[in-house]
């Protein structure tokens, strides 16, 4: 039995699973959390065992991805054995705004600290308010109540992105202050093409490309070409930021 086990699990994978950090890191990844360099020990653990753990997770039809910015996350395939859910269009758009703020000069000027109100104000500044209100309520008349509901949805979106490891709370839990992780580049794949990153991010937000079916379909197609084997090229993978749950 020991020989059979060694055939399945390499010594290095066995060492990874036996590591005290593995249970917490595994749980975070399965819940959809992104692990960036801010989490020094967990990130170093994934760097040390990246190859072995990627093979381990492929048994569940998911991939352990290390993004160009260095953060790790699990990306499920269509046949994933790990439960998942996708972000809403508004949550994705808030993520795009966070990516823009991460690239902005204000990040250095403010020591990297932003507030929920700043995200909301920037969202209204960069995107069409009417479309945002319609995303919350198709019958929106632009009333104060509709705007209040939008603000609540934005706060909820920020809360979910916090759980995914995109931002980190600063000070009291309810302070509304946070720093932005490089993990927000999960929303900014388009800015890696070589254009000025801030201008590219602004264009995406203003044009609404972050939330249109056409852009999402294009992202899915690009993901297929880059990551799917030839026998799975007909499967369309979600390019939404996905939250895997145990």
PDB file of N, CA and C in Angstrom, residues 155-165:
ATOM      1  N   UNK A 155     -20.824  48.850  -1.413  1.00  0.00           N
ATOM      2  CA  UNK A 155     -20.225  48.412  -0.144  1.00  0.00           C
ATOM      3  C   UNK A 155     -20.203  46.884  -0.053  1.00  0.00           C
ATOM      4  N   UNK A 156     -21.294  46.256  -0.482  1.00  0.00           N
ATOM      5  CA  UNK A 156     -21.348  44.792  -0.459  1.00  0.00           C
ATOM      6  C   UNK A 156     -20.311  44.193  -1.413  1.00  0.00           C
ATOM      7  N   UNK A 157     -20.138  44.829  -2.580  1.00  0.00           N
ATOM      8  CA  UNK A 157     -19.147  44.348  -3.545  1.00  0.00           C
ATOM      9  C   UNK A 157     -17.741  44.450  -2.971  1.00  0.00           C
ATOM     10  N   UNK A 158     -17.455  45.558  -2.302  1.00  0.00           N
ATOM     11  CA  UNK A 158     -16.142  45.733  -1.683  1.00  0.00           C
ATOM     12  C   UNK A 158     -15.925  44.676  -0.602  1.00  0.00           C
ATOM     13  N   UNK A 159     -16.986  44.376   0.155  1.00  0.00           N
ATOM     14  CA  UNK A 159     -16.883  43.343   1.177  1.00  0.00           C
ATOM     15  C   UNK A 159     -16.556  41.984   0.583  1.00  0.00           C
ATOM     16  N   UNK A 160     -17.176  41.676  -0.538  1.00  0.00           N
ATOM     17  CA  UNK A 160     -16.900  40.378  -1.157  1.00  0.00           C
ATOM     18  C   UNK A 160     -15.482  40.325  -1.717  1.00  0.00           C
ATOM     19  N   UNK A 161     -15.039  41.432  -2.310  1.00  0.00           N
ATOM     20  CA  UNK A 161     -13.683  41.469  -2.847  1.00  0.00           C
ATOM     21  C   UNK A 161     -12.650  41.390  -1.725  1.00  0.00           C
ATOM     22  N   UNK A 162     -13.011  41.893  -0.562  1.00  0.00           N
ATOM     23  CA  UNK A 162     -12.123  41.748   0.599  1.00  0.00           C
ATOM     24  C   UNK A 162     -11.969  40.269   0.959  1.00  0.00           C
ATOM     25  N   UNK A 163     -13.073  39.546   0.926  1.00  0.00           N
ATOM     26  CA  UNK A 163     -13.013  38.118   1.248  1.00  0.00           C
ATOM     27  C   UNK A 163     -12.203  37.336   0.215  1.00  0.00           C
ATOM     28  N   UNK A 164     -12.111  37.868  -0.987  1.00  0.00           N
ATOM     29  CA  UNK A 164     -11.335  37.216  -2.039  1.00  0.00           C
ATOM     30  C   UNK A 164      -9.862  37.613  -2.013  1.00  0.00           C
ATOM     31  N   UNK A 165      -9.466  38.447  -1.045  1.00  0.00           N
ATOM     32  CA  UNK A 165      -8.068  38.828  -0.919  1.00  0.00           C
ATOM     33  C   UNK A 165      -7.644  39.954  -1.829  1.00  0.00           C
TER      34      UNK A 165
END
